[in-house]
Short mmCIF file of C-alpha atoms in Angstrom, two decimals:
data_model
loop_
_atom_site.label_atom_id
_atom_site.label_comp_id
_atom_site.label_asym_id
_atom_site.label_seq_id
_atom_site.Cartn_x
_atom_site.Cartn_y
_atom_site.Cartn_z
CA MET J 95 0.04 -0.02 -0.03
CA ARG J 96 2.88 2.45 0.89
CA ALA J 97 4.54 1.60 -2.45
CA VAL J 98 1.23 2.38 -4.33
CA LEU J 99 0.79 5.73 -2.51
CA GLN J 100 4.51 6.75 -3.34
CA ALA J 101 3.85 6.01 -6.93
CA LEU J 102 0.62 8.04 -6.95
CA VAL J 103 2.49 10.94 -5.37
CA ALA J 104 5.19 10.79 -8.02
CA VAL J 105 2.55 10.74 -10.81
CA CYS J 106 0.96 13.81 -9.19
CA LEU J 107 4.17 15.59 -9.02
CA CYS J 108 4.99 14.93 -12.61
CA ALA J 109 1.53 16.12 -13.61
CA CYS J 110 1.78 19.33 -11.53
CA CYS J 111 5.48 20.14 -12.35
CA GLY J 112 5.37 19.17 -16.02
CA PRO J 113 8.38 17.59 -17.74
CA LEU J 114 11.45 16.16 -16.04
CA ALA J 115 13.23 19.61 -16.08
CA ALA J 116 12.42 20.01 -12.37
CA LEU J 117 14.49 16.90 -11.43
CA ALA J 118 17.72 18.41 -12.91
CA ALA J 119 20.30 19.34 -10.14
CA GLU J 120 21.51 22.79 -9.73
CA ILE J 121 25.40 22.96 -10.08
CA THR J 122 27.27 24.84 -7.36
CA LEU J 123 30.66 26.25 -8.25
CA ASP J 124 33.06 26.38 -5.36
CA ASP J 125 36.80 27.20 -5.71
CA ARG J 126 37.56 24.32 -3.19
CA TYR J 127 36.46 21.98 -6.03
CA PRO J 128 38.55 23.04 -9.03
CA GLU J 129 36.73 20.78 -11.64
CA VAL J 130 32.91 20.26 -11.89
CA ASN J 131 31.10 17.93 -14.30
CA ILE J 132 28.05 19.97 -15.11
CA TRP J 133 26.04 17.27 -16.91
CA PRO J 134 23.87 16.18 -13.85
CA GLY J 135 22.36 19.79 -14.22
CA VAL J 136 21.50 19.48 -17.90
CA THR J 137 18.06 19.61 -19.43
CA VAL J 138 17.49 19.51 -23.17
CA LEU J 139 15.19 20.78 -25.86
CA SER J 140 15.07 19.35 -29.36
CA ASP J 141 14.96 22.04 -32.34
CA PRO J 142 14.23 19.99 -35.39
CA GLY J 143 14.07 23.14 -37.57
CA LYS J 144 17.28 24.60 -36.26
CA GLN J 145 15.65 27.98 -36.08
CA LEU J 146 15.06 28.68 -32.39
CA THR J 147 16.75 31.70 -31.02
CA LEU J 148 17.91 32.07 -27.27
CA ALA J 149 14.81 34.12 -26.54
CA GLU J 150 12.41 31.57 -28.17
CA ALA J 151 14.12 28.67 -26.45
CA ARG J 152 13.80 30.45 -23.00
CA GLN J 153 10.01 30.86 -23.67
CA ARG J 154 9.74 27.10 -23.97
CA LEU J 155 11.46 26.24 -20.71
CA ALA J 156 8.57 24.07 -19.59
CA GLU J 157 9.29 21.68 -22.64
CA PHE J 158 12.93 21.06 -21.42
CA THR J 159 13.38 17.51 -20.20
CA MET J 160 16.36 15.49 -18.76
CA PRO J 161 18.43 13.47 -21.30
CA THR J 162 17.30 10.01 -21.92
CA THR J 163 20.80 8.88 -23.23
CA ALA J 164 23.88 8.16 -21.20
CA ASP J 165 25.83 10.85 -19.39
CA SER J 166 27.46 13.42 -21.69
CA THR J 167 26.21 12.08 -25.04
CA LEU J 168 23.00 12.77 -26.80
CA GLY J 169 23.63 10.05 -29.56
CA GLN J 170 23.36 10.50 -33.25
CA ARG J 171 20.82 13.07 -34.35
CA ARG J 172 20.07 15.33 -37.18
CA ASP J 173 18.37 18.13 -35.13
CA ALA J 174 19.86 20.97 -33.18
CA VAL J 175 19.67 20.80 -29.42
CA TRP J 176 19.57 23.43 -26.56
CA LEU J 177 21.01 22.47 -23.25
CA ARG J 178 20.32 24.40 -20.03
CA VAL J 179 22.37 24.23 -16.88
CA PRO J 180 21.31 26.20 -13.81
CA LEU J 181 24.29 27.33 -11.69
CA SER J 182 25.03 28.85 -8.27
CA VAL J 183 28.42 30.43 -7.42
CA SER J 184 29.88 30.42 -4.01
CA GLU J 185 30.45 33.86 -2.45
CA ALA J 186 34.06 32.92 -1.77
CA SER J 187 34.72 32.09 -5.43
CA ASP J 188 36.68 34.64 -7.66
CA GLY J 189 34.09 33.82 -10.45
CA ARG J 190 36.75 32.72 -13.04
CA TRP J 191 35.93 29.40 -14.60
CA VAL J 192 36.94 27.54 -17.88
CA PHE J 193 34.01 26.10 -19.68
CA ASP J 194 35.29 23.05 -21.78
CA VAL J 195 33.62 20.62 -24.05
CA ASN J 196 36.17 17.83 -24.40
CA TYR J 197 35.08 16.47 -27.80
CA ALA J 198 36.97 18.06 -30.58
CA VAL J 199 34.85 17.09 -33.56
CA LEU J 200 31.56 18.88 -32.64
CA ASN J 201 30.71 21.27 -35.41
CA ARG J 202 28.99 24.37 -33.86
CA MET J 203 28.00 25.35 -30.23
CA ASP J 204 26.61 28.73 -29.22
CA LEU J 205 27.17 29.42 -25.55
CA TYR J 206 25.35 31.99 -23.42
CA LEU J 207 25.97 32.87 -19.87
CA LEU J 208 22.98 34.42 -18.21
CA GLY J 209 23.06 36.36 -14.99
CA PRO J 210 20.72 36.58 -12.02
CA ASP J 211 18.25 38.85 -13.87
CA GLY J 212 18.41 36.73 -17.12
CA GLN J 213 20.68 39.03 -18.84
CA VAL J 214 23.15 37.66 -21.13
CA LEU J 215 26.60 38.36 -19.46
CA GLN J 216 28.76 36.52 -22.16
CA GLN J 217 28.22 34.93 -25.50
CA SER J 218 30.60 32.69 -27.44
CA ARG J 219 30.56 30.43 -30.45
CA LEU J 220 32.65 27.13 -30.29
CA GLY J 221 33.06 24.22 -32.63
CA ASN J 222 35.51 22.81 -35.21
CA THR J 223 33.83 24.80 -38.03
CA GLN J 224 35.03 28.09 -36.52
CA LEU J 225 38.26 29.55 -37.71
CA THR J 226 41.24 29.31 -35.38
CA SER J 227 41.32 33.11 -35.02
CA ASP J 228 37.71 33.20 -34.11
CA ARG J 229 37.89 30.59 -31.20
CA PRO J 230 37.86 32.04 -27.62
CA MET J 231 40.85 29.80 -26.62
CA PRO J 232 43.52 28.15 -28.83
CA SER J 233 42.92 24.80 -27.19
CA ARG J 234 42.59 21.22 -28.50
CA SER J 235 39.04 20.98 -27.07
CA HIS J 236 36.33 23.62 -27.19
CA ALA J 237 36.89 26.01 -24.22
CA VAL J 238 36.21 29.46 -23.17
CA GLN J 239 37.00 31.58 -20.08
CA LEU J 240 33.72 32.58 -18.16
CA GLN J 241 33.30 35.27 -15.51
CA PHE J 242 30.60 34.54 -13.06
CA GLN J 243 29.25 36.91 -10.34
CA PRO J 244 30.16 35.46 -6.81
CA GLY J 245 27.18 34.62 -4.64
CA LYS J 246 24.71 34.76 -7.51
CA ALA J 247 22.64 32.32 -9.52
CA HIS J 248 23.45 31.96 -13.17
CA GLU J 249 22.30 29.78 -16.23
CA LEU J 250 24.51 28.27 -18.91
CA TRP J 251 22.64 27.85 -22.33
CA LEU J 252 24.30 25.84 -25.01
CA ARG J 253 22.95 25.32 -28.56
CA VAL J 254 24.62 22.30 -30.24
CA GLU J 255 24.52 21.23 -33.88
CA THR J 256 26.80 18.54 -35.47
CA VAL J 257 26.70 16.08 -38.26
CA GLY J 258 28.19 13.28 -36.11
CA GLY J 259 27.61 11.76 -32.76
CA MET J 260 26.51 14.65 -30.33
CA ILE J 261 28.90 13.82 -27.51
CA VAL J 262 29.09 16.79 -25.04
CA PRO J 263 31.29 16.03 -21.98
CA MET J 264 31.22 19.47 -20.19
CA THR J 265 33.01 20.62 -17.36
CA LEU J 266 33.81 24.05 -15.62
CA SER J 267 37.24 24.19 -14.23
CA LYS J 268 39.68 26.57 -12.68
CA ASP J 269 42.49 27.72 -14.97
CA SER J 270 45.16 25.64 -13.33
CA THR J 271 43.14 22.42 -13.40
CA PHE J 272 42.17 23.07 -17.04
CA LEU J 273 45.71 23.53 -18.03
CA GLU J 274 46.85 20.56 -16.12
CA ARG J 275 44.27 18.44 -17.77
CA ALA J 276 45.14 19.76 -21.12
CA LEU J 277 48.78 19.06 -20.70
CA TYR J 278 48.22 15.45 -19.65
CA GLU J 279 45.94 14.88 -22.87
CA GLN J 280 48.65 16.48 -25.10
CA MET J 281 51.25 14.27 -23.58
CA LEU J 282 49.15 11.15 -24.08
CA GLN J 283 48.32 12.09 -27.62
CA GLY J 284 52.03 12.90 -28.44
CA LEU J 285 53.01 9.54 -27.10
CA LEU J 286 50.35 7.40 -28.92
CA VAL J 287 50.36 9.29 -32.13
CA GLY J 288 54.11 9.51 -32.12
CA LEU J 289 54.35 5.63 -31.60
CA GLY J 290 52.00 5.04 -34.50
CA LEU J 291 53.94 7.32 -36.90
CA CYS J 292 57.16 5.61 -35.93
CA LEU J 293 55.64 2.22 -36.77
CA ILE J 294 54.23 3.60 -40.00
CA CYS J 295 57.79 4.82 -40.99
CA TYR J 296 59.37 1.53 -39.99
CA SER J 297 56.95 -0.54 -42.02
CA LEU J 298 57.30 1.61 -45.08
CA ALA J 299 61.00 1.63 -44.95
CA GLN J 300 61.04 -2.14 -44.66
CA TRP J 301 58.63 -2.46 -47.56
CA LEU J 302 60.85 -0.37 -49.79
CA THR J 303 63.64 -2.86 -48.88
CA LEU J 304 61.92 -6.17 -48.85
CA ARG J 305 58.93 -5.53 -51.04
CA GLU J 306 56.76 -7.70 -48.60
CA PRO J 307 53.13 -6.80 -49.31
CA LEU J 308 52.28 -7.29 -45.57
CA LEU J 309 54.38 -4.51 -44.59
CA LEU J 310 52.43 -2.07 -46.91
CA LYS J 311 49.17 -3.34 -45.64
CA TYR J 312 50.25 -2.89 -41.99
CA ALA J 313 51.15 0.62 -42.80
CA VAL J 314 47.55 1.31 -44.16
CA LEU J 315 46.02 -0.41 -41.12
CA ILE J 316 47.96 1.66 -38.59
CA GLY J 317 47.75 4.91 -40.68
CA GLY J 318 43.92 4.78 -40.57
CA GLY J 319 44.02 4.44 -36.71
CA VAL J 320 46.54 7.16 -36.31
CA LEU J 321 44.64 9.66 -38.67
CA PHE J 322 41.41 8.84 -36.76
CA SER J 323 43.10 9.83 -33.34
CA ILE J 324 44.66 13.00 -34.88
CA VAL J 325 41.26 14.21 -35.94
CA GLN J 326 39.14 12.91 -33.05
CA PHE J 327 41.28 14.52 -30.46
CA GLY J 328 41.79 17.81 -32.14
CA ILE J 329 45.44 17.52 -32.83
CA GLY J 330 45.10 18.03 -36.58
CA ALA J 331 42.93 21.16 -36.43
CA GLN J 332 45.41 22.57 -33.65
CA PHE J 333 48.70 21.89 -35.34
CA ILE J 334 48.27 20.47 -38.83
CA TRP J 335 45.46 21.82 -40.97
CA ALA J 336 44.06 24.77 -39.21
CA ASP J 337 41.00 26.30 -40.83
CA VAL J 338 40.64 23.65 -43.56
CA LEU J 339 36.86 22.85 -42.98
CA TRP J 340 36.75 19.97 -45.31
CA PHE J 341 39.33 17.97 -43.31
CA GLU J 342 37.41 18.53 -40.12
CA LEU J 343 34.14 17.33 -41.62
CA HIS J 344 35.54 14.24 -43.51
CA LEU J 345 38.84 13.02 -42.31
CA ALA J 346 37.54 11.08 -39.12
CA PRO J 347 35.10 8.83 -40.97
CA LEU J 348 37.53 8.45 -43.92
CA ALA J 349 40.24 7.34 -41.43
CA ALA J 350 37.99 4.88 -39.79
CA LEU J 351 37.18 3.35 -43.31
CA MET J 352 40.85 3.34 -44.03
CA ALA J 353 41.49 1.38 -40.84
CA ALA J 354 38.89 -1.09 -41.50
CA ALA J 355 40.02 -1.60 -45.18
CA GLY J 356 43.63 -2.01 -44.10
CA MET J 357 42.53 -4.63 -41.43
CA SER J 358 40.73 -6.54 -44.27
CA LEU J 359 43.85 -6.64 -46.48
CA PHE J 360 46.28 -7.36 -43.58
CA VAL J 361 44.16 -10.42 -42.37
CA GLU J 362 43.85 -11.67 -45.96
CA GLU J 363 47.69 -11.60 -46.39
CA ALA J 364 48.73 -12.81 -43.00
CA LEU J 365 46.38 -15.65 -42.86
CA ARG J 366 46.93 -16.83 -46.54
CA GLU J 367 47.74 -20.46 -46.42
CA PRO J 368 47.41 -23.66 -48.88
CA ASP J 369 44.33 -25.12 -47.09
CA GLN J 370 42.40 -21.86 -46.88
CA PRO J 371 39.05 -21.61 -48.76
CA ARG J 372 39.28 -20.19 -52.22
CA TRP J 373 36.66 -17.60 -51.51
CA PHE J 374 38.46 -16.09 -48.52
CA GLY J 375 40.92 -14.02 -50.29
CA ALA J 376 38.30 -12.57 -52.91
CA VAL J 377 35.84 -11.74 -50.10
CA MET J 378 38.49 -9.91 -48.02
CA LYS J 379 39.65 -7.95 -50.91
CA GLY J 380 35.98 -7.32 -51.98
CA ILE J 381 35.31 -5.90 -48.41
CA ALA J 382 38.39 -3.60 -48.62
CA LEU J 383 37.22 -2.28 -52.12
CA PHE J 384 33.70 -1.85 -50.82
CA LEU J 385 34.97 0.31 -48.00
CA ALA J 386 37.14 2.22 -50.36
CA LEU J 387 34.00 3.04 -52.42
CA VAL J 388 31.96 4.00 -49.27
CA GLY J 389 34.89 6.39 -48.47
CA TRP J 390 34.74 7.82 -52.02
CA ALA J 391 31.01 8.31 -51.91
CA PHE J 392 31.31 10.11 -48.58
CA ALA J 393 34.24 12.28 -49.79
CA VAL J 394 32.06 13.62 -52.75
CA GLY J 395 29.00 14.11 -50.74
CA TRP J 396 26.84 11.15 -51.97
CA ILE J 397 26.29 9.91 -48.43
CA ASP J 398 26.51 11.37 -44.94
CA VAL J 399 28.41 10.50 -41.76
CA ASN J 400 25.53 8.49 -40.45
CA ALA J 401 25.57 6.05 -43.42
CA VAL J 402 29.43 5.73 -42.83
CA SER J 403 28.89 5.04 -39.12
CA LYS J 404 26.47 2.17 -39.96
CA VAL J 405 28.93 0.69 -42.49
CA ILE J 406 31.67 0.84 -40.05
CA GLY J 407 29.58 -0.70 -37.27
CA THR J 408 28.65 -3.64 -39.69
CA VAL J 409 30.92 -4.26 -42.57
CA GLY J 410 33.89 -2.77 -40.69
CA LEU J 411 33.70 -5.74 -38.23
CA ALA J 412 33.57 -8.35 -40.88
CA PRO J 413 37.24 -9.02 -41.37
CA ALA J 414 37.75 -10.13 -37.87
CA LEU J 415 34.86 -12.47 -37.97
CA LEU J 416 35.68 -13.91 -41.35
CA GLY J 417 39.38 -14.30 -40.31
CA LEU J 418 38.57 -16.10 -37.05
CA PRO J 419 38.30 -19.74 -38.64
CA GLY J 420 41.66 -19.25 -40.15
CA ALA J 421 43.22 -18.08 -36.85
CA LEU J 422 41.72 -21.11 -35.03
CA ARG J 423 43.19 -23.38 -37.54
CA ARG J 424 46.55 -21.95 -36.77
CA VAL J 425 45.98 -22.22 -32.97
CA ARG J 426 45.13 -25.91 -33.33
CA ARG J 427 48.40 -26.43 -35.17
CA GLY J 428 50.33 -24.67 -32.45
CA ASP J 429 51.15 -21.42 -34.41
CA SER J 430 51.22 -18.54 -32.14
CA VAL J 431 50.09 -16.09 -35.00
CA GLY J 432 46.54 -17.40 -34.41
CA TRP J 433 46.44 -16.38 -30.76
CA TYR J 434 47.94 -12.95 -31.60
CA PHE J 435 45.08 -12.43 -34.18
CA ILE J 436 42.39 -13.67 -31.69
CA VAL J 437 43.61 -11.26 -28.88
CA ALA J 438 43.98 -8.40 -31.48
CA TRP J 439 40.35 -9.01 -32.77
CA LEU J 440 39.06 -9.19 -29.29
CA GLY J 441 40.35 -5.87 -28.37
CA TYR J 442 39.46 -4.29 -31.87
CA PHE J 443 35.81 -5.60 -31.43
CA ILE J 444 35.51 -4.37 -27.91
CA ALA J 445 36.93 -0.96 -28.73
CA THR J 446 34.89 -0.54 -31.90
CA THR J 447 31.72 -1.61 -30.10
CA ILE J 448 32.26 0.94 -27.27
CA MET J 449 32.90 3.79 -29.77
CA VAL J 450 29.75 2.87 -31.77
CA LEU J 451 27.66 2.72 -28.61
CA LEU J 452 29.16 6.06 -27.33
CA ILE J 453 28.25 7.79 -30.66
CA ARG J 454 24.70 6.27 -30.35
CA GLY J 455 24.29 7.53 -26.81
CA VAL J 456 24.15 4.12 -25.15
CA VAL J 457 27.35 4.26 -23.01
CA PRO J 458 28.63 7.53 -21.16
CA ALA J 459 31.38 9.77 -22.43
CA ASN J 460 34.27 9.58 -20.10
CA ALA J 461 38.09 9.23 -20.21
CA TRP J 462 37.89 5.59 -20.84
CA THR J 463 35.12 5.39 -23.48
CA LEU J 464 36.44 8.51 -25.39
CA HIS J 465 39.85 6.92 -25.63
CA SER J 466 38.50 3.35 -26.43
CA PHE J 467 39.23 3.19 -30.09
CA GLN J 468 42.64 4.74 -29.76
CA MET J 469 43.56 2.21 -27.07
CA GLY J 470 42.25 -0.55 -29.19
CA THR J 471 44.29 0.65 -32.09
CA THR J 472 47.47 0.86 -29.93
CA LEU J 473 46.95 -2.68 -28.79
CA ASP J 474 46.54 -3.91 -32.37
CA MET J 475 49.72 -2.07 -33.41
CA PHE J 476 51.79 -4.04 -31.05
CA LEU J 477 50.03 -7.41 -31.65
CA PHE J 478 50.13 -7.12 -35.49
CA LEU J 479 53.83 -5.96 -35.26
CA ARG J 480 54.48 -9.26 -33.75
CA VAL J 481 52.55 -10.93 -36.33
CA LEU J 482 54.57 -9.11 -39.08
CA ALA J 483 57.82 -10.06 -37.28
CA LEU J 484 56.87 -13.82 -37.26
CA ARG J 485 55.84 -13.50 -41.00
CA LEU J 486 59.17 -11.94 -41.95
CA HIS J 487 60.97 -14.60 -39.91
CA ALA J 488 59.12 -17.37 -41.69
CA VAL J 489 59.90 -15.77 -45.10
CA HIS J 490 63.61 -15.49 -44.14
CA GLU J 491 63.63 -19.18 -42.98
CA LEU J 492 62.06 -20.26 -46.25
CA ALA J 493 64.63 -18.39 -48.20
CA LEU J 494 67.38 -19.92 -46.29
CA ARG J 495 65.95 -23.34 -46.70
CA THR J 496 65.45 -22.96 -50.30
CA ALA J 497 69.01 -21.72 -50.82
CA HIS J 498 70.29 -24.71 -48.77
CA GLU J 499 68.32 -27.17 -50.85
CA ARG J 500 69.57 -25.54 -53.99
CA ASP J 501 73.23 -25.69 -52.92
CA HIS J 502 72.63 -29.32 -51.83
CA ALA J 503 71.12 -30.20 -55.22
CA LEU J 504 74.03 -28.60 -57.14
CA SER J 505 76.82 -30.23 -55.01
#
């Protein structure tokens, strides 16, 4: 009976108070806590026509609801979305906070800081479609310095529009904390991207000497993963192709397709053996060709990024599944190459699945999920490098054995 009464009370409260906006928490800014995740205070309003102004959105406050997706992500969507966050600032605070959205490939965000009386205190435009000179801060992520009034209530309003996954991990940080986190991320990206570039250079140099096709296919596989990371974490826009809008809107999906195509070619070459089914090589090459055609169609504007995401989430996983029987055959023969492939595919499958679920709004955006694909790619780099070494060793042993048999026949 008590449970029934509680349910009735909850229904009555919802009916009286309207949407779930009333359940959103007010975020308190206190200098003793130098970084605050403000997602718990977020309520959202869809703008399918992408025409609502700030004044019009404020008039529809009763229509704002709490997100139904995982934390810090709104999934894949074609509409624009308004986000509202109520804030209160401690009287002891100096009022200086850095607003940061740590997802570099969001296209456009309009930020408004409202004061106690509803007046607009600050307004900024963020996103990777903004010129470098127009960005509030020259950072890898989308950040702006905000000045709050100590002891007062404020509201943050953010309008987000993007063609990919609407992932919005928002924080408010003190200057020193924001800088420390930014430096850690830059160091991590420098380490992982630098490692990938070194492996690409190594494989290309070896290919020029040995002309072993597997080396070239390894370079394509690793190159796609490295390029994806450079785009996804804002390194390219910050240091390489600043203000080239086409790169920002196209390179991440193209890099993911390149990595998937490289995986297909690498698997076909590395698992080639006499007892392999005849169709295997043709299918794997066909998958790589199909992924290349999808990339071309996306590059010229025939399909959008949502179609590419569906291809990567389905066809992109096919090389690992199709190559699994060949890897298992090698395991049964005691060939360690099979085990390396199985472990690499397990990591690749988990990392890709997490990334796809993150983009679709199923899993929350945090440090682990945002870096999942990059970590999976790094794992594959090392495991496939070992496969490459074993393959080159086998080729070398075969050459020595052939030379020995030839010399024995001539003697």
